[in-house]
GROMACS .gro file of C-alpha atoms in nm:
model
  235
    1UNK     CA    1   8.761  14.850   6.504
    2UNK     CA    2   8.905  15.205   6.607
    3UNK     CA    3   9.282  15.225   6.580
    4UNK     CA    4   9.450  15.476   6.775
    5UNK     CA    5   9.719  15.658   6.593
    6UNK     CA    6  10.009  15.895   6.673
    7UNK     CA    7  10.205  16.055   6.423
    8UNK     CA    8  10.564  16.145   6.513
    9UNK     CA    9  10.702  16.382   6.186
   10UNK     CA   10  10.948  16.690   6.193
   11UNK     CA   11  10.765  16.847   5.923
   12UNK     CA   12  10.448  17.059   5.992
   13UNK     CA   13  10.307  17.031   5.624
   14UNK     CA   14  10.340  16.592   5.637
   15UNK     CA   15  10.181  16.585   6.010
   16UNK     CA   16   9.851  16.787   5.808
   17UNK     CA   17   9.844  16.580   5.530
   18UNK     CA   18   9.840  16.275   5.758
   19UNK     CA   19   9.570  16.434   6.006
   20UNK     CA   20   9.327  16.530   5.693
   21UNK     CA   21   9.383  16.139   5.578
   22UNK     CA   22   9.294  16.019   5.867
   23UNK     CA   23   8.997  16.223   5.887
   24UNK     CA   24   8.847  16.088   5.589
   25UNK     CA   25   8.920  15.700   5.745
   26UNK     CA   26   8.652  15.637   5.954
   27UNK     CA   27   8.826  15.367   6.181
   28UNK     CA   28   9.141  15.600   6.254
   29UNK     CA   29   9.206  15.767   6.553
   30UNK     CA   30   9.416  16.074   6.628
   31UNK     CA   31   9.637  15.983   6.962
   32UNK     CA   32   9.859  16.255   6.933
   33UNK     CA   33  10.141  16.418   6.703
   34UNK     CA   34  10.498  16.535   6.783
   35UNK     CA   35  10.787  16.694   6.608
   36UNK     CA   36  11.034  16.411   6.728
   37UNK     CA   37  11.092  16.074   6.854
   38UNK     CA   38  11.183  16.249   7.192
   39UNK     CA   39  10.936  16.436   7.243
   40UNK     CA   40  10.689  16.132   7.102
   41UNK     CA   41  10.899  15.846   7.382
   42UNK     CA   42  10.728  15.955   7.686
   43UNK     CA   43  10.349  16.011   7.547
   44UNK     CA   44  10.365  15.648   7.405
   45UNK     CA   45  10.315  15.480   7.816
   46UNK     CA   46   9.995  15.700   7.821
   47UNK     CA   47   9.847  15.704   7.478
   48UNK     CA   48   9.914  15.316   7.390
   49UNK     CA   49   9.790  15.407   7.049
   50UNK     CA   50   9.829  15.087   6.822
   51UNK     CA   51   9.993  15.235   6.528
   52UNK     CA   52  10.282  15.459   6.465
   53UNK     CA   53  10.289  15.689   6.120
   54UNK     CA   54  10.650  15.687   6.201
   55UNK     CA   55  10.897  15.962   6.008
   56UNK     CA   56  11.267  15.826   5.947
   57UNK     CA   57  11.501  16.160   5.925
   58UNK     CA   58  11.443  16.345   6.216
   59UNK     CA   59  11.655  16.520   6.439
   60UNK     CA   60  11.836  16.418   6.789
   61UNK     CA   61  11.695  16.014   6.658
   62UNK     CA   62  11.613  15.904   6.372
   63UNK     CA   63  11.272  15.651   6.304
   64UNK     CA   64  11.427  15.341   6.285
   65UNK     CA   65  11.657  15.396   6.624
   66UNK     CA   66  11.329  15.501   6.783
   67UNK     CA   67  11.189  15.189   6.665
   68UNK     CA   68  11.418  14.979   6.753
   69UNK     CA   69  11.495  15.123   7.114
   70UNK     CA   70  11.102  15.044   7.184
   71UNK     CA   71  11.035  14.706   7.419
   72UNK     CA   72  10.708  14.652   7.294
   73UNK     CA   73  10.627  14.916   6.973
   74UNK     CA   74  10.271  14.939   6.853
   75UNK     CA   75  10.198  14.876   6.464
   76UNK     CA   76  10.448  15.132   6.273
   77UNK     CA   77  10.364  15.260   5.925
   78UNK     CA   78  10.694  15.452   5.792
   79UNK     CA   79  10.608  15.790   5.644
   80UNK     CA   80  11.000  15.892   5.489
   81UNK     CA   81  11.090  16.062   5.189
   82UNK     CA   82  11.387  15.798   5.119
   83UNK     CA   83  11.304  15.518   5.004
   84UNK     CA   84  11.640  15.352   5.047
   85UNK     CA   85  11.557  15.281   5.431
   86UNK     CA   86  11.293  15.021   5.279
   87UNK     CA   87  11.499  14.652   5.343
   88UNK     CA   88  11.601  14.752   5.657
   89UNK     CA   89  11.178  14.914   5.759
   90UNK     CA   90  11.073  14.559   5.666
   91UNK     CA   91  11.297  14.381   5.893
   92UNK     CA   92  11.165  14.554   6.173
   93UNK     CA   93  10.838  14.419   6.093
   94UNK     CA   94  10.676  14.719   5.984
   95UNK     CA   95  10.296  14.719   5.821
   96UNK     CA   96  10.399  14.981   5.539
   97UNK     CA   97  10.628  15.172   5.446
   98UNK     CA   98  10.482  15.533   5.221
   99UNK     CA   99  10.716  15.727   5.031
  100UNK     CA  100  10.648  16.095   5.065
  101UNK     CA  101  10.457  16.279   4.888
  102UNK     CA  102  10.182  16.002   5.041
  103UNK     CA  103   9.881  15.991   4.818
  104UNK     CA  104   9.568  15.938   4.966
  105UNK     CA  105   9.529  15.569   4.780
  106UNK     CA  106   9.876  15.505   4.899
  107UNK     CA  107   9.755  15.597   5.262
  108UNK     CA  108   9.420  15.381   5.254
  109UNK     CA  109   9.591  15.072   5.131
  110UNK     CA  110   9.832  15.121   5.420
  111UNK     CA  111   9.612  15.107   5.707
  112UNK     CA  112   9.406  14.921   5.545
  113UNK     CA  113   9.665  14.617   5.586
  114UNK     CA  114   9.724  14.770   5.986
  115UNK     CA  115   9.319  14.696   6.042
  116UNK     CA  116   9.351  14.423   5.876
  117UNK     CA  117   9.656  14.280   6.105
  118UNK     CA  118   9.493  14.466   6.437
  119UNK     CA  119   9.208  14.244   6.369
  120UNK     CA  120   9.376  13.902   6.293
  121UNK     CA  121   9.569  13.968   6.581
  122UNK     CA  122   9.312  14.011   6.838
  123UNK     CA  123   9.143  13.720   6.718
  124UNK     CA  124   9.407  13.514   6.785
  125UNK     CA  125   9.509  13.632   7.111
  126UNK     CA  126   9.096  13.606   7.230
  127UNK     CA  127   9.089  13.284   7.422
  128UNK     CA  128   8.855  13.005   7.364
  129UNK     CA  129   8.608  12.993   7.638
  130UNK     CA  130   8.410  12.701   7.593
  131UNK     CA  131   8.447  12.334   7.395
  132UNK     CA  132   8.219  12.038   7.276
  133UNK     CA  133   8.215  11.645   7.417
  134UNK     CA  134   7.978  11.411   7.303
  135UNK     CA  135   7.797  11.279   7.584
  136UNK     CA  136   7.521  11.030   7.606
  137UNK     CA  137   7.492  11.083   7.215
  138UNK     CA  138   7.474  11.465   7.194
  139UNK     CA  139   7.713  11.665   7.132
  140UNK     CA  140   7.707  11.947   7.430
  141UNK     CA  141   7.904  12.282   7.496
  142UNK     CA  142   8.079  12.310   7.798
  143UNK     CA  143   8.237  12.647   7.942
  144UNK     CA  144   8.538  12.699   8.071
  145UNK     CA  145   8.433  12.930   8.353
  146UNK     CA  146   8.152  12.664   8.478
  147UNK     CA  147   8.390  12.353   8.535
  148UNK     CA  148   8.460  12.282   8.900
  149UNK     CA  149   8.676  11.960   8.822
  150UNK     CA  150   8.771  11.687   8.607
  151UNK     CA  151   8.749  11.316   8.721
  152UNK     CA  152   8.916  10.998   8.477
  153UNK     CA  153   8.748  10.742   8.465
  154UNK     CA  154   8.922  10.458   8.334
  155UNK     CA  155   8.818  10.511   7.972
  156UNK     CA  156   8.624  10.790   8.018
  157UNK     CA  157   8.661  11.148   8.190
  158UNK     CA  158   8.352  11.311   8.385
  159UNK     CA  159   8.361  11.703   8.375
  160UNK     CA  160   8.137  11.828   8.663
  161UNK     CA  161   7.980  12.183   8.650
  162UNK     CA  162   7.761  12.333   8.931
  163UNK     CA  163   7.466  12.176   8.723
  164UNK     CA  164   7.556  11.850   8.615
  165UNK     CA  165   7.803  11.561   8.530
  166UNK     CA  166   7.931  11.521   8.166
  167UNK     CA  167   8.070  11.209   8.069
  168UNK     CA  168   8.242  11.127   7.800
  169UNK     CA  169   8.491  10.914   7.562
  170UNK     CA  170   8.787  11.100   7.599
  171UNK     CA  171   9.123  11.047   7.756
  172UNK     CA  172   9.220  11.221   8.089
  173UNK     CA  173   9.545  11.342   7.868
  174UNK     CA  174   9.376  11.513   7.580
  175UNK     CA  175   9.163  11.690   7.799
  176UNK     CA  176   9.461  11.820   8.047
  177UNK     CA  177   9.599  11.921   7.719
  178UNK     CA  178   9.310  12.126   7.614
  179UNK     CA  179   9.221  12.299   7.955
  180UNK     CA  180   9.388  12.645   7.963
  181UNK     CA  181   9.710  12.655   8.233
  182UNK     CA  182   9.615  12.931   8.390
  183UNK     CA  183   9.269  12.880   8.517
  184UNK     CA  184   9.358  12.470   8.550
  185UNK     CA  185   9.547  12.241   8.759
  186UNK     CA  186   9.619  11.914   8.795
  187UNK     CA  187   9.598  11.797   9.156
  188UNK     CA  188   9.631  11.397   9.142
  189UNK     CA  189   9.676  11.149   8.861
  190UNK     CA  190   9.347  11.118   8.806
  191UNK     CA  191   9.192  11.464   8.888
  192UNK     CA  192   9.226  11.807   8.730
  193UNK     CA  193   9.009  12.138   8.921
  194UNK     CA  194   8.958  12.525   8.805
  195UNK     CA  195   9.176  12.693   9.053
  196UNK     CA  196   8.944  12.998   9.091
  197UNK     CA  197   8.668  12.740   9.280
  198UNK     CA  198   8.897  12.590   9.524
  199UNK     CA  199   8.739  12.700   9.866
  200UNK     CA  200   8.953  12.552  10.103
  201UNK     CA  201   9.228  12.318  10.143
  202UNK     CA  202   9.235  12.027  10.456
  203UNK     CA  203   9.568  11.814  10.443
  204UNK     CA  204   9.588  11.613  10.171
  205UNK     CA  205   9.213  11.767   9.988
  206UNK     CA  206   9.108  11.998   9.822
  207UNK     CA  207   8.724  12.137   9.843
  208UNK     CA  208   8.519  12.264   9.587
  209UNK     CA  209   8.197  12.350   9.830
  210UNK     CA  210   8.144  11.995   9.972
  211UNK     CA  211   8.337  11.822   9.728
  212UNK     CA  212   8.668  11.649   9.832
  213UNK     CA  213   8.894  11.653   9.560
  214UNK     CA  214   9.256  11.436   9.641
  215UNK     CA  215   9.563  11.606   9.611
  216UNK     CA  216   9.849  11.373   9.546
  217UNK     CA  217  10.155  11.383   9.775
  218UNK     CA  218  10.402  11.479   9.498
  219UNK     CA  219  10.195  11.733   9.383
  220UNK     CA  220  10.129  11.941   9.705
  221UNK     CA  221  10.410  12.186   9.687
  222UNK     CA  222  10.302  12.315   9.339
  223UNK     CA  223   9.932  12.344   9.455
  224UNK     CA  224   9.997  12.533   9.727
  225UNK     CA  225  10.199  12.773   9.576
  226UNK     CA  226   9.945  12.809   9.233
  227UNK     CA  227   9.631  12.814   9.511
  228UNK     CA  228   9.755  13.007   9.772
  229UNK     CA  229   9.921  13.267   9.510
  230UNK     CA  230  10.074  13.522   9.744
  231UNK     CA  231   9.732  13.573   9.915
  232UNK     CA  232   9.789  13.375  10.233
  233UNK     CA  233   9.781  13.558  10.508
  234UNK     CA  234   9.975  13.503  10.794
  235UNK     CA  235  10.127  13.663  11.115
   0.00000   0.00000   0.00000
C-alpha cells in the first residue's frame, strides 16, 4: 500500500529531513510540501494525499486550527517542536505525534502505525460481495452482483440468479437483513429484487426479463422513487 503524503512545515531544514525519510520508506509517497497551512488548504481538493506530516507553530494558522477547520482531514502525523500541544493532538485523533528533532526510528514507527490504520481501514470499508447458504446439503457461494430476486417461502427463502434457484433454511428476515441497502429492495412482503436488474415496471409488477415480480400497494411510492432514481424521463 502507497500512502500519499504532504508535508505542510515553515521550516526549510524539517521539510528535508522529512523528504529524505520518506525516501528511505518504500510505501511513502511525496504529494507535495508547503511553507503554511494556507498555502497547503487549497492543494489538499487536488492531491487527496492520505496523510498529513502536519507542523503546529506556523504563521497566519497554526496546525491544530488547520486541522480542525478541515471537513474531512486525511491521516495527520504532528511534526512540532513543543511537545505541550500533545493532549490536545490526540484528541483530534491524530496517528502520531514526533517531537522535533524527528529521528529516523521515531519517523518509521510513526507511519508505520498510519499503514497500519490505512490498511485496517480499507478493509473495513471494502464491502462483502458474496455469502454462503446451505442448500440441498452443500454449502454454496452466492454473489451479490448475480441475484435477480429473493422469494420466501414459508420456511424457506429461494434466491434466484440468472443460472439457477437456491433454496434454503433461512428466514426471509435474516436475509433482508444481510442484503446490502443500496443494491436491494424490498418490493412485497414476501419478495426482495437487486434494483440494478429491474427492466421495466407494469402497474402493480415489477420485471426482471420475463419474470413478474409483485410490488405491494404500500410499497409503490418508495419503489418508484429508489427505481426510477431521477432518471425518468419525461416531457
Amino acid at each position: 500500500m502507497i500512502l500519499r503524503c504532504m508535508i505542510i512545515d515553515d521550516e526549510p531544514l524539517a521539510r528535508k529531513g522529512l523528504r529524505e525519510y520518506m525516501a528511505d520508506t518504500g510505501f511513502l509517497q511525496l504529494a507535495g510540501e508547503y511553507e503554511s497551512a494556507v498555502k497547503a488548504s487549497g492543494a489538499l481538493a487536488t492531491e487527496k494525499p492520505d496523510l498529513l506530516f502536519l507542523d503546529i507553530q506556523m504563521p497566519k494558522m497554526n496546525g491544530i486550527d488547520f486541522l480542525r477547520s478541515l471537513p474531512n482531514p486525511p491521516m495527520v502525523i504532528f511534526t512540532t517542536a513543543h511537545s505541550g500541544h500533545a493532549l490536545e493532538a490526540f484528541e483530534l485523533n491524530v496517528i502520531d505525534y514526533l517531537v522535533k528533532p524527528i529521528s529516523l526510528d521515531r519517523f518509521l514507527k510513526a507511519v508505520m502505525k498510519a499503514r497500519d490504520f490505512a490498511g485496517y481501514r480499507a478493509v473495513k470499508a471494502a464491502p462483502e460481495d458474496y455469502f454462503f447458504i446451505k442448500c440441498d446439503n452443500k454449502i454454496e457461494k452466492v454473489a451479490f452482483a448475480d441475484i435477480l430476486y429473493v422469494e420466501a417461502l414459508q420456511n424457506y427463502v429461494a434466491v434466484y440468479t440468472p443460472l439457477r434457484k437456491f433454496i434454503t433454511y433461512l428466514t426471509f428476515k435474516a436475509i433482508e437483513e444481510y442484503l446490502p441497502e443500496e443494491q436491494f429492495i424490498k418490493v412485497h412482503k414476501s419478495f426482495i429484487v437487486s434494483v440494478s436488474k429491474i427492466d421495466s415496471i407494469d402497474g402493480q409488477d415489477v420485471f426482471i426479463g420475463q419474470q413478474q415480480v409483485p410490488i405491494s400497494r404500500g410499497l409503490k411510492e418508495d419503489v418508484m422513487k429508489r427505481v426510477l432514481n431521477n432518471r425518468y424521463l419525461k416531457r
